Amino acid sequence: MATLKFDDKQIPYLDLGDGYRIALEEEKSLYVPMDNDAFMIKFLRPCKYYAQSAFELIQRYYRFRSKHPDLCDELYPSSVTHVYAEGLVHFLPLRDQHGSRILVLECGKKWKPAKVSLTDLFRAVQIALEAGMYEPRTQLNGAVVILDMEGLALSQIMQFTPKFAAMALDWIQQCTAMRLKSVHIVNNSYLFNMLFAIFKPFLTEKLRKRLFFHQKDWNSLMAHLDAKCLRPKYGGTLECLETDGQLLGEMFELYHKEYELANSFGYLRNKD
């Protein structure tokens, strides 16, 4: 049976160039560990090692966190264990044929807004991607998202607003240190069109080209992802536990100190 493993590799010292370090040093209100190569490379790799692009990504990443404290402060796995326990956010154990992580979001019938708020769901996704951002292979090969909308109800659609949609897509498209290779929407019904209409105005052309709608056509999905990477319920041959969302949350909790350190970085805030 497949098990989920995260990369744990030593990263050699990086010659980041004086310009990159000077730019960070001149950003006086931004605190980041400039002597930590593992931290630095997670922004460099998605930007193909362009120092200026990586610097601007760091700025956007931490400005977003400062702007949305309700979504980003004290971003610890222990704060969203209930999200993982519900099986709403999880990685598939195997990468796809291109080495990309596969993140599954089940936001249809599994999601009970009375148990899991939209804010906590978004926080859980951030925590999961933060883990992936530190993996060398994921930095190089990016991530694929499967958005499973089976059983989507009007009560769930009502949780979303244009303001939230704009914020979420700003984060996905501009602020994450992750190469988003593709997003595959499965089990989408006519109700999903109502939800998609909220997000559509905020999509960039780049992301539009990476969106694929499959409904229940697993052959269509497997035209993009190998069957061995997918569970049987998505037409694949992968055998793995249905409880891996909960297991993922428990594994993240083992890295509380690392998340605590990550939460200490960012723009300094004025104290009243």
GROMACS .gro file of C-alpha atoms in nm:
model
  272
    1MET     CA    1   0.000   0.000   0.000
    2ALA     CA    2   0.132   0.342  -0.089
    3THR     CA    3   0.238   0.576   0.191
    4LEU     CA    4   0.290   0.949   0.179
    5LYS     CA    5   0.650   1.062   0.216
    6PHE     CA    6   0.793   1.411   0.211
    7ASP     CA    7   1.135   1.496   0.074
    8ASP     CA    8   1.408   1.545   0.331
    9LYS     CA    9   1.724   1.650   0.149
   10GLN     CA   10   2.014   1.873   0.237
   11ILE     CA   11   2.039   2.176   0.011
   12PRO     CA   12   2.396   2.295  -0.065
   13TYR     CA   13   2.503   2.651   0.001
   14LEU     CA   14   2.364   2.892  -0.256
   15ASP     CA   15   2.544   3.182  -0.412
   16LEU     CA   16   2.242   3.410  -0.429
   17GLY     CA   17   2.432   3.713  -0.553
   18ASP     CA   18   2.489   4.044  -0.380
   19GLY     CA   19   2.193   4.212  -0.553
   20TYR     CA   20   1.941   3.966  -0.411
   21ARG     CA   21   2.073   3.995  -0.057
   22ILE     CA   22   2.101   4.375  -0.081
   23ALA     CA   23   1.739   4.400  -0.197
   24LEU     CA   24   1.625   4.196   0.103
   25GLU     CA   25   1.847   4.391   0.342
   26GLU     CA   26   1.703   4.718   0.213
   27GLU     CA   27   1.349   4.596   0.283
   28LYS     CA   28   1.392   4.708   0.644
   29SER     CA   29   1.046   4.611   0.766
   30LEU     CA   30   1.074   4.255   0.632
   31TYR     CA   31   1.227   3.990   0.853
   32VAL     CA   32   1.340   3.672   0.674
   33PRO     CA   33   1.630   3.432   0.741
   34MET     CA   34   1.872   3.540   0.469
   35ASP     CA   35   2.136   3.292   0.588
   36ASN     CA   36   1.894   2.999   0.549
   37ASP     CA   37   1.945   2.847   0.204
   38ALA     CA   38   1.645   2.614   0.232
   39PHE     CA   39   1.423   2.916   0.287
   40MET     CA   40   1.577   3.117   0.004
   41ILE     CA   41   1.562   2.845  -0.258
   42LYS     CA   42   1.189   2.786  -0.212
   43PHE     CA   43   1.133   3.131  -0.365
   44LEU     CA   44   1.412   3.106  -0.624
   45ARG     CA   45   1.309   2.780  -0.788
   46PRO     CA   46   0.951   2.881  -0.879
   47CYS     CA   47   1.103   3.198  -1.032
   48LYS     CA   48   1.360   3.000  -1.233
   49TYR     CA   49   1.639   3.159  -1.028
   50TYR     CA   50   1.564   3.516  -1.137
   51ALA     CA   51   1.670   3.708  -0.827
   52GLN     CA   52   1.443   4.010  -0.884
   53SER     CA   53   1.139   3.789  -0.946
   54ALA     CA   54   1.213   3.589  -0.631
   55PHE     CA   55   1.250   3.908  -0.427
   56GLU     CA   56   0.915   4.038  -0.555
   57LEU     CA   57   0.752   3.702  -0.477
   58ILE     CA   58   0.880   3.720  -0.119
   59GLN     CA   59   0.732   4.069  -0.093
   60ARG     CA   60   0.391   3.957  -0.225
   61TYR     CA   61   0.392   3.646  -0.008
   62TYR     CA   62   0.447   3.835   0.317
   63ARG     CA   63   0.236   4.135   0.224
   64PHE     CA   64  -0.053   3.895   0.175
   65ARG     CA   65   0.008   3.747   0.520
   66SER     CA   66   0.016   4.096   0.674
   67LYS     CA   67  -0.300   4.203   0.493
   68HIS     CA   68  -0.500   3.896   0.601
   69PRO     CA   69  -0.415   3.818   0.966
   70ASP     CA   70  -0.740   3.624   1.010
   71LEU     CA   71  -0.621   3.380   0.745
   72CYS     CA   72  -0.248   3.376   0.816
   73ASP     CA   73  -0.169   3.450   1.182
   74GLU     CA   74  -0.073   3.152   1.402
   75LEU     CA   75  -0.090   2.924   1.103
   76TYR     CA   76  -0.028   2.598   1.290
   77PRO     CA   77  -0.154   2.249   1.197
   78SER     CA   78  -0.309   2.213   1.543
   79SER     CA   79  -0.547   2.499   1.462
   80VAL     CA   80  -0.708   2.310   1.171
   81THR     CA   81  -0.690   1.943   1.271
   82HIS     CA   82  -1.067   1.921   1.223
   83VAL     CA   83  -1.029   2.016   0.855
   84TYR     CA   84  -0.790   1.728   0.790
   85ALA     CA   85  -1.000   1.493   1.005
   86GLU     CA   86  -1.297   1.560   0.775
   87GLY     CA   87  -1.081   1.450   0.479
   88LEU     CA   88  -1.121   1.779   0.293
   89VAL     CA   89  -0.753   1.843   0.219
   90HIS     CA   90  -0.496   1.577   0.141
   91PHE     CA   91  -0.211   1.479  -0.088
   92LEU     CA   92  -0.220   1.160  -0.289
   93PRO     CA   93   0.072   0.933  -0.189
   94LEU     CA   94   0.229   0.921  -0.536
   95ARG     CA   95   0.345   1.209  -0.751
   96ASP     CA   96   0.224   1.232  -1.109
   97GLN     CA   97   0.429   1.121  -1.407
   98HIS     CA   98   0.605   1.460  -1.413
   99GLY     CA   99   0.703   1.453  -1.045
  100SER     CA  100   0.434   1.698  -0.933
  101ARG     CA  101   0.259   1.666  -0.598
  102ILE     CA  102  -0.114   1.593  -0.628
  103LEU     CA  103  -0.329   1.789  -0.383
  104VAL     CA  104  -0.693   1.685  -0.350
  105LEU     CA  105  -0.960   1.922  -0.218
  106GLU     CA  106  -1.299   1.764  -0.152
  107CYS     CA  107  -1.534   2.060  -0.122
  108GLY     CA  108  -1.863   1.890  -0.205
  109LYS     CA  109  -2.065   1.661   0.020
  110LYS     CA  110  -1.775   1.607   0.262
  111TRP     CA  111  -1.764   1.974   0.353
  112LYS     CA  112  -2.001   2.073   0.632
  113PRO     CA  113  -1.967   2.452   0.678
  114ALA     CA  114  -2.113   2.420   1.030
  115LYS     CA  115  -1.811   2.205   1.122
  116VAL     CA  116  -1.545   2.363   0.901
  117SER     CA  117  -1.556   2.732   0.821
  118LEU     CA  118  -1.435   2.862   0.487
  119THR     CA  119  -1.157   3.045   0.674
  120ASP     CA  120  -1.032   2.724   0.834
  121LEU     CA  121  -1.052   2.541   0.503
  122PHE     CA  122  -0.835   2.808   0.342
  123ARG     CA  123  -0.590   2.797   0.634
  124ALA     CA  124  -0.558   2.418   0.601
  125VAL     CA  125  -0.476   2.453   0.231
  126GLN     CA  126  -0.206   2.709   0.315
  127ILE     CA  127  -0.049   2.474   0.570
  128ALA     CA  128  -0.046   2.187   0.321
  129LEU     CA  129   0.114   2.399   0.048
  130GLU     CA  130   0.369   2.538   0.294
  131ALA     CA  131   0.489   2.181   0.350
  132GLY     CA  132   0.512   2.120  -0.024
  133MET     CA  133   0.702   2.446  -0.076
  134TYR     CA  134   0.993   2.307   0.127
  135GLU     CA  135   1.026   1.990  -0.083
  136PRO     CA  136   1.304   2.016  -0.344
  137ARG     CA  137   1.116   1.797  -0.595
  138THR     CA  138   0.797   1.999  -0.554
  139GLN     CA  139   0.990   2.324  -0.592
  140LEU     CA  140   1.114   2.192  -0.926
  141ASN     CA  141   0.804   2.006  -1.048
  142GLY     CA  142   0.522   2.199  -0.885
  143ALA     CA  143   0.179   2.075  -0.784
  144VAL     CA  144  -0.141   1.955  -0.946
  145VAL     CA  145  -0.478   2.013  -0.781
  146ILE     CA  146  -0.782   1.788  -0.807
  147LEU     CA  147  -1.094   1.976  -0.698
  148ASP     CA  148  -1.365   1.719  -0.621
  149MET     CA  149  -1.707   1.888  -0.618
  150GLU     CA  150  -1.922   1.576  -0.572
  151GLY     CA  151  -2.243   1.662  -0.389
  152LEU     CA  152  -2.190   2.038  -0.402
  153ALA     CA  153  -2.492   2.212  -0.249
  154LEU     CA  154  -2.630   2.563  -0.265
  155SER     CA  155  -2.556   2.608   0.107
  156GLN     CA  156  -2.186   2.561   0.032
  157ILE     CA  157  -2.188   2.800  -0.263
  158MET     CA  158  -2.339   3.063  -0.034
  159GLN     CA  159  -2.019   3.062   0.174
  160PHE     CA  160  -1.831   3.229  -0.111
  161THR     CA  161  -1.832   3.597  -0.199
  162PRO     CA  162  -1.663   3.791  -0.480
  163LYS     CA  163  -1.434   3.942  -0.216
  164PHE     CA  164  -1.320   3.598  -0.102
  165ALA     CA  165  -1.279   3.480  -0.463
  166ALA     CA  166  -1.060   3.780  -0.549
  167MET     CA  167  -0.849   3.723  -0.238
  168ALA     CA  168  -0.808   3.349  -0.295
  169LEU     CA  169  -0.710   3.388  -0.659
  170ASP     CA  170  -0.469   3.669  -0.576
  171TRP     CA  171  -0.301   3.429  -0.334
  172ILE     CA  172  -0.294   3.139  -0.580
  173GLN     CA  173  -0.184   3.341  -0.883
  174GLN     CA  174   0.053   3.594  -0.727
  175CYS     CA  175   0.161   3.501  -0.375
  176THR     CA  176   0.242   3.131  -0.347
  177ALA     CA  177   0.594   3.002  -0.396
  178MET     CA  178   0.464   2.705  -0.591
  179ARG     CA  179   0.438   2.617  -0.958
  180LEU     CA  180   0.072   2.533  -1.010
  181LYS     CA  181   0.082   2.301  -1.309
  182SER     CA  182  -0.290   2.234  -1.351
  183VAL     CA  183  -0.625   2.227  -1.173
  184HIS     CA  184  -0.866   1.942  -1.251
  185ILE     CA  185  -1.230   1.983  -1.150
  186VAL     CA  186  -1.415   1.653  -1.118
  187ASN     CA  187  -1.772   1.558  -1.028
  188ASN     CA  188  -1.882   1.909  -1.122
  189SER     CA  189  -2.256   1.957  -1.182
  190TYR     CA  190  -2.461   2.252  -1.302
  191LEU     CA  191  -2.443   2.396  -0.949
  192PHE     CA  192  -2.067   2.426  -0.988
  193ASN     CA  193  -2.126   2.676  -1.269
  194MET     CA  194  -2.278   2.912  -1.011
  195LEU     CA  195  -1.966   2.883  -0.795
  196PHE     CA  196  -1.731   2.917  -1.090
  197ALA     CA  197  -1.910   3.235  -1.197
  198ILE     CA  198  -1.793   3.399  -0.872
  199PHE     CA  199  -1.429   3.317  -0.942
  200LYS     CA  200  -1.418   3.356  -1.320
  201PRO     CA  201  -1.374   3.738  -1.334
  202PHE     CA  202  -1.054   3.712  -1.129
  203LEU     CA  203  -0.880   3.440  -1.331
  204THR     CA  204  -0.568   3.529  -1.525
  205GLU     CA  205  -0.527   3.392  -1.876
  206LYS     CA  206  -0.237   3.177  -1.751
  207LEU     CA  207  -0.454   3.000  -1.494
  208ARG     CA  208  -0.751   2.970  -1.734
  209LYS     CA  209  -0.532   2.761  -1.964
  210ARG     CA  210  -0.447   2.529  -1.675
  211LEU     CA  211  -0.807   2.460  -1.571
  212PHE     CA  212  -0.967   2.135  -1.688
  213PHE     CA  213  -1.328   2.029  -1.631
  214HIS     CA  214  -1.391   1.653  -1.637
  215GLN     CA  215  -1.726   1.591  -1.462
  216LYS     CA  216  -1.713   1.208  -1.429
  217ASP     CA  217  -1.508   1.139  -1.740
  218TRP     CA  218  -1.209   0.957  -1.590
  219ASN     CA  219  -1.055   0.895  -1.931
  220SER     CA  220  -1.043   1.272  -1.970
  221LEU     CA  221  -0.870   1.303  -1.632
  222MET     CA  222  -0.624   1.025  -1.713
  223ALA     CA  223  -0.526   1.204  -2.031
  224HIS     CA  224  -0.341   1.435  -1.790
  225LEU     CA  225  -0.258   1.209  -1.493
  226ASP     CA  226  -0.139   0.849  -1.497
  227ALA     CA  227  -0.385   0.591  -1.365
  228LYS     CA  228  -0.127   0.464  -1.113
  229CYS     CA  229  -0.134   0.806  -0.941
  230LEU     CA  230  -0.513   0.811  -0.901
  231ARG     CA  231  -0.753   0.631  -0.670
  232PRO     CA  232  -1.009   0.392  -0.822
  233LYS     CA  233  -1.287   0.645  -0.753
  234TYR     CA  234  -1.112   0.870  -1.007
  235GLY     CA  235  -1.058   0.586  -1.253
  236GLY     CA  236  -0.709   0.502  -1.134
  237THR     CA  237  -0.537   0.199  -0.983
  238LEU     CA  238  -0.381   0.354  -0.671
  239GLU     CA  239  -0.466   0.172  -0.348
  240CYS     CA  240  -0.443   0.398  -0.043
  241LEU     CA  241  -0.630   0.473   0.277
  242GLU     CA  242  -0.937   0.693   0.261
  243THR     CA  243  -0.827   0.839   0.598
  244ASP     CA  244  -0.507   0.996   0.465
  245GLY     CA  245  -0.644   1.347   0.525
  246GLN     CA  246  -0.644   1.284   0.899
  247LEU     CA  247  -0.303   1.116   0.880
  248LEU     CA  248  -0.167   1.416   0.692
  249GLY     CA  249  -0.289   1.651   0.966
  250GLU     CA  250  -0.129   1.433   1.232
  251MET     CA  251   0.199   1.432   1.041
  252PHE     CA  252   0.195   1.812   1.005
  253GLU     CA  253   0.151   1.842   1.383
  254LEU     CA  254   0.484   1.664   1.429
  255TYR     CA  255   0.645   1.968   1.263
  256HIS     CA  256   0.492   2.228   1.494
  257LYS     CA  257   0.831   2.387   1.571
  258GLU     CA  258   0.901   2.431   1.199
  259TYR     CA  259   0.562   2.598   1.145
  260GLU     CA  260   0.624   2.813   1.452
  261LEU     CA  261   0.952   2.931   1.301
  262ALA     CA  262   0.788   2.995   0.963
  263ASN     CA  263   0.524   3.208   1.136
  264SER     CA  264   0.796   3.427   1.288
  265PHE     CA  265   0.898   3.562   0.947
  266GLY     CA  266   0.733   3.848   0.765
  267TYR     CA  267   0.673   4.221   0.774
  268LEU     CA  268   0.704   4.388   1.111
  269ARG     CA  269   0.379   4.535   1.234
  270ASN     CA  270   0.326   4.861   1.414
  271LYS     CA  271   0.232   4.812   1.776
  272ASP     CA  272  -0.035   5.046   1.908
   0.00000   0.00000   0.00000
